């Protein structure tokens, strides 16, 4: 599930329409929210903070959704691995990339052994 789909699910759980969320963000139409939910782009960090406030959720919730989406896009769906990254948010980006690359190589080797 991409970030936009996760955001749509959260918005619906909060009982808001796209238009209502857009208005809380200061937009006259729902096109911005629609574009985000359709996966056309990921909002900036500042916009994500405004969206979190409008949805009445901690910013960390949206950060975690974004992280999950990015990892899932790489083919990483194991909850334990995703949880590891949520638990170490201050880890430098280069270290996170190194861990992801190592994980993907191990996963690839395991698949090759099975075939």
Backbone as JSON, one array per atom type, in Angstrom:
{
  "sequence": "XXXXXXXXXXXXXXXXXXXXXXXXXXXXXXXXXXXXXXXXXXXXXXXXXXXXXXXXXXXXXXXXXXXXXXXXXXXXXXXXXXXXXXXXXXXXXXXXXXXXXXXXXXXXXXXXXXX",
  "N": [[0.86, -1.17, 0.0], [0.66, 2.16, -0.92], [1.85, 5.45, 0.22], [-0.19, 7.39, -0.2], [-2.51, 5.82, -0.29], [-2.51, 4.83, 2.29], [-2.83, 7.2, 3.67], [-5.38, 7.97, 2.78], [-6.92, 5.92, 3.94], [-6.52, 6.5, 6.66], [-7.66, 9.08, 6.78], [-10.34, 8.48, 6.22], [-10.91, 6.82, 8.39], [-10.87, 8.77, 10.34], [-13.16, 10.02, 9.76], [-13.44, 12.03, 7.85], [-14.06, 13.81, 4.8], [-12.43, 14.2, 1.59], [-12.69, 16.86, 0.86], [-13.26, 18.12, 3.32], [-10.85, 17.69, 4.71], [-9.13, 19.07, 3.03], [-10.07, 21.69, 3.36], [-9.43, 22.07, 6.06], [-6.75, 22.24, 5.75], [-6.51, 24.59, 4.47], [-7.2, 24.84, 1.8], [-9.31, 25.5, -1.05], [-10.44, 23.67, -2.75], [-10.61, 20.06, -3.16], [-8.48, 19.07, -4.59], [-5.7, 19.0, -3.97], [-5.53, 17.17, -1.8], [-6.63, 14.96, -3.07], [-4.7, 14.5, -5.07], [-2.48, 13.79, -3.5], [-3.44, 11.48, -2.22], [-3.81, 9.91, -4.43], [-1.29, 9.27, -5.09], [0.33, 10.94, -6.59], [2.26, 12.63, -5.6], [4.43, 13.06, -2.74], [3.79, 14.84, 0.16], [5.62, 17.72, 1.43], [7.73, 17.85, 4.35], [6.81, 19.87, 6.07], [4.16, 20.19, 5.16], [3.22, 17.66, 5.77], [3.23, 17.82, 8.53], [1.18, 19.68, 8.91], [-0.95, 18.22, 7.87], [-1.03, 16.1, 9.69], [-1.79, 17.5, 11.99], [-4.31, 18.43, 11.14], [-5.63, 16.01, 10.91], [-5.61, 15.26, 13.49], [-3.64, 13.62, 14.64], [-0.52, 12.34, 15.93], [2.52, 13.62, 14.51], [4.4, 11.65, 14.1], [2.93, 9.41, 13.39], [2.29, 9.83, 10.67], [4.88, 9.98, 9.67], [5.75, 7.36, 10.16], [3.97, 5.97, 8.49], [4.85, 6.85, 5.99], [7.47, 5.87, 5.98], [6.96, 3.08, 6.11], [5.67, 2.76, 3.63], [7.73, 3.42, 1.84], [9.61, 1.4, 2.4], [8.08, -0.86, 1.76], [7.8, -0.43, -0.96], [10.3, -1.13, -1.79], [10.14, -3.79, -1.63], [10.2, -4.79, 0.88], [8.51, -6.21, 3.36], [8.31, -7.34, 5.79], [7.14, -7.25, 9.02], [8.79, -7.11, 11.33], [11.2, -6.06, 10.41], [10.43, -3.57, 9.42], [9.51, -2.46, 11.79], [11.91, -2.26, 13.17], [13.16, -0.11, 11.85], [11.43, 1.93, 12.56], [11.96, 2.12, 15.21], [14.49, 3.19, 15.32], [14.81, 5.99, 14.51], [16.7, 8.05, 14.45], [18.92, 7.12, 13.21], [21.52, 7.62, 10.89], [20.93, 8.51, 7.43], [22.58, 7.28, 5.49], [23.41, 5.0, 6.82], [20.98, 3.69, 7.17], [20.4, 3.14, 4.49], [22.5, 1.39, 3.93], [21.86, -0.78, 5.58], [19.39, -1.54, 4.47], [20.21, -2.24, 1.85], [21.95, -4.4, 2.4], [20.12, -6.17, 3.55], [18.38, -6.62, 1.37], [20.14, -7.92, -0.38], [20.7, -10.27, 1.03], [18.15, -11.38, 1.06], [17.78, -11.79, -1.68], [19.77, -13.71, -2.19], [18.78, -15.85, -0.68], [16.47, -16.43, -2.12], [17.6, -17.29, -4.52], [18.86, -19.66, -3.69], [16.69, -21.27, -3.2], [15.74, -21.83, -5.68]],
  "CA": [[0.0, 0.0, 0.0], [1.51, 3.36, -0.97], [1.55, 6.45, 1.24], [-1.48, 8.0, -0.47], [-3.56, 4.88, 0.12], [-2.51, 4.8, 3.76], [-3.41, 8.48, 4.11], [-6.82, 7.88, 2.51], [-7.49, 5.05, 4.96], [-6.52, 7.25, 7.92], [-8.65, 10.15, 6.67], [-11.67, 7.87, 6.32], [-11.06, 6.41, 9.8], [-11.12, 9.98, 11.11], [-14.5, 10.5, 9.41], [-13.37, 13.24, 7.03], [-14.04, 13.72, 3.34], [-11.28, 14.9, 1.03], [-12.99, 18.29, 0.91], [-13.12, 18.58, 4.69], [-9.43, 17.73, 5.02], [-8.56, 20.17, 2.24], [-10.45, 22.95, 4.02], [-8.63, 22.19, 7.29], [-5.4, 22.59, 5.31], [-6.55, 25.92, 3.88], [-7.47, 24.79, 0.36], [-10.72, 25.67, -1.4], [-10.91, 22.44, -3.39], [-9.97, 18.85, -2.64], [-7.51, 18.55, -5.57], [-4.42, 18.7, -3.31], [-5.69, 15.91, -1.06], [-6.83, 13.92, -4.07], [-3.4, 14.22, -5.7], [-1.64, 13.07, -2.53], [-4.0, 10.15, -2.03], [-3.64, 9.16, -5.69], [0.12, 8.92, -5.23], [1.03, 11.82, -7.53], [3.44, 13.15, -4.92], [4.48, 12.99, -1.27], [3.91, 16.21, 0.68], [6.83, 18.11, 2.15], [7.68, 17.61, 5.8], [5.94, 20.89, 6.67], [2.77, 19.86, 4.82], [2.87, 16.47, 6.55], [2.92, 18.28, 9.89], [-0.16, 20.29, 8.85], [-1.91, 17.13, 7.67], [-1.14, 15.4, 10.98], [-2.59, 18.35, 12.87], [-5.68, 18.43, 10.63], [-6.22, 14.69, 11.2], [-5.53, 15.09, 14.93], [-2.75, 12.49, 14.96], [0.87, 12.77, 16.08], [3.3, 13.64, 13.27], [5.08, 10.35, 14.02], [2.05, 8.47, 12.68], [2.49, 10.02, 9.23], [6.27, 9.59, 9.39], [5.79, 5.9, 10.11], [3.27, 5.55, 7.28], [5.74, 7.14, 4.88], [8.56, 4.9, 6.06], [6.4, 1.78, 5.71], [5.42, 2.8, 2.19], [9.02, 3.39, 1.15], [10.18, 0.07, 2.55], [7.25, -1.78, 0.99], [8.12, -0.2, -2.38], [11.54, -1.85, -2.05], [9.86, -5.21, -1.48], [10.39, -5.16, 2.28], [7.18, -6.21, 3.96], [8.37, -8.02, 7.07], [6.82, -6.31, 10.11], [9.91, -6.96, 12.26], [12.18, -5.18, 9.79], [9.83, -2.23, 9.39], [9.5, -2.01, 13.17], [13.29, -1.89, 13.5], [13.41, 1.24, 11.35], [10.63, 2.87, 13.34], [12.58, 2.24, 16.53], [15.78, 3.87, 15.23], [14.63, 7.1, 13.56], [17.84, 8.96, 14.39], [20.01, 6.49, 12.46], [21.81, 8.4, 9.67], [20.36, 8.01, 6.19], [23.52, 6.37, 4.81], [23.39, 3.74, 7.55], [19.71, 3.04, 6.84], [20.55, 2.6, 3.13], [23.4, 0.23, 3.99], [21.09, -1.88, 6.18], [18.41, -1.98, 3.47], [20.91, -2.92, 0.77], [22.4, -5.69, 2.92], [18.93, -7.0, 3.7], [17.91, -7.02, 0.04], [21.1, -8.9, -0.92], [20.46, -11.54, 1.73], [16.87, -11.88, 0.58], [18.02, -12.25, -3.04], [20.53, -14.97, -2.09], [17.87, -16.9, -0.19], [15.6, -16.8, -3.24], [18.42, -18.06, -5.48], [19.07, -20.99, -3.13], [15.44, -22.03, -3.29], [15.46, -22.22, -7.08]],
  "C": [[0.91, 1.24, 0.0], [1.04, 4.39, 0.08], [0.16, 7.06, 1.04], [-2.64, 7.11, -0.04], [-3.66, 4.81, 1.63], [-3.14, 6.08, 4.32], [-4.93, 8.47, 3.92], [-7.51, 7.06, 3.6], [-7.59, 5.79, 6.3], [-7.57, 8.36, 7.9], [-10.06, 9.61, 6.85], [-11.94, 7.41, 7.76], [-11.38, 7.6, 10.69], [-12.47, 10.62, 10.75], [-14.52, 11.77, 8.58], [-13.45, 12.91, 5.54], [-12.76, 14.4, 2.86], [-11.48, 16.41, 1.13], [-12.8, 18.85, 2.32], [-11.64, 18.68, 5.09], [-8.77, 18.89, 4.29], [-8.86, 21.52, 2.9], [-9.66, 23.16, 5.31], [-7.19, 22.6, 6.96], [-5.33, 23.96, 4.65], [-6.77, 25.96, 2.38], [-8.96, 24.93, 0.11], [-11.29, 24.43, -2.06], [-10.13, 21.26, -2.83], [-8.87, 18.32, -3.56], [-6.17, 18.2, -4.93], [-4.49, 17.35, -2.6], [-5.86, 14.75, -2.03], [-5.52, 13.52, -4.74], [-2.48, 13.43, -4.76], [-2.13, 11.64, -2.39], [-3.87, 9.28, -3.27], [-2.18, 8.78, -5.94], [0.89, 9.78, -6.21], [2.28, 12.43, -6.92], [3.3, 12.94, -3.41], [4.62, 14.43, -0.77], [5.24, 16.46, 1.37], [6.64, 17.82, 3.64], [6.74, 18.61, 6.48], [4.47, 20.61, 6.39], [2.31, 18.63, 5.6], [2.52, 16.85, 7.98], [1.53, 18.9, 9.94], [-1.24, 19.22, 8.69], [-2.11, 16.37, 8.98], [-2.01, 16.2, 11.94], [-4.06, 18.34, 12.45], [-6.39, 17.1, 10.91], [-6.21, 14.37, 12.69], [-4.79, 13.8, 15.3], [-1.34, 13.03, 15.16], [1.59, 12.71, 14.73], [3.99, 12.3, 13.04], [4.24, 9.32, 13.27], [2.25, 8.59, 11.17], [3.91, 9.67, 8.82], [6.38, 8.08, 9.25], [5.09, 5.36, 8.86], [4.15, 5.74, 6.05], [6.9, 6.15, 4.84], [8.09, 3.52, 5.61], [6.21, 1.72, 4.2], [6.72, 2.7, 1.4], [9.67, 2.02, 1.23], [9.4, -0.96, 1.74], [7.52, -1.64, -0.5], [9.42, -0.9, -2.77], [11.35, -3.37, -1.93], [10.05, -5.71, -0.05], [9.05, -5.05, 2.98], [7.15, -6.86, 5.34], [8.16, -7.03, 8.21], [7.99, -6.07, 11.06], [10.94, -5.98, 11.71], [11.68, -3.74, 9.77], [9.83, -1.63, 10.8], [10.89, -1.56, 13.62], [13.57, -0.46, 13.06], [12.59, 2.29, 12.09], [11.29, 3.14, 14.69], [13.89, 3.01, 16.5], [15.71, 5.05, 14.25], [15.84, 8.02, 13.44], [19.04, 8.35, 13.66], [20.26, 7.29, 11.18], [21.31, 7.7, 8.41], [21.28, 7.0, 5.5], [23.55, 5.01, 5.5], [22.1, 2.96, 7.26], [19.81, 2.41, 5.45], [21.43, 1.36, 3.14], [22.67, -0.99, 4.56], [20.09, -2.43, 5.16], [19.09, -2.76, 2.35], [21.4, -4.31, 1.2], [21.23, -6.65, 3.05], [18.44, -7.51, 2.35], [18.84, -8.05, -0.6], [20.9, -10.26, -0.27], [19.18, -12.18, 1.23], [17.02, -12.47, -0.83], [18.77, -13.58, -3.03], [19.64, -16.13, -1.63], [16.94, -17.37, -1.31], [16.35, -17.63, -4.26], [18.65, -19.48, -4.99], [17.85, -21.87, -3.27], [15.15, -22.52, -4.7], [16.52, -23.11, -7.66]]
}
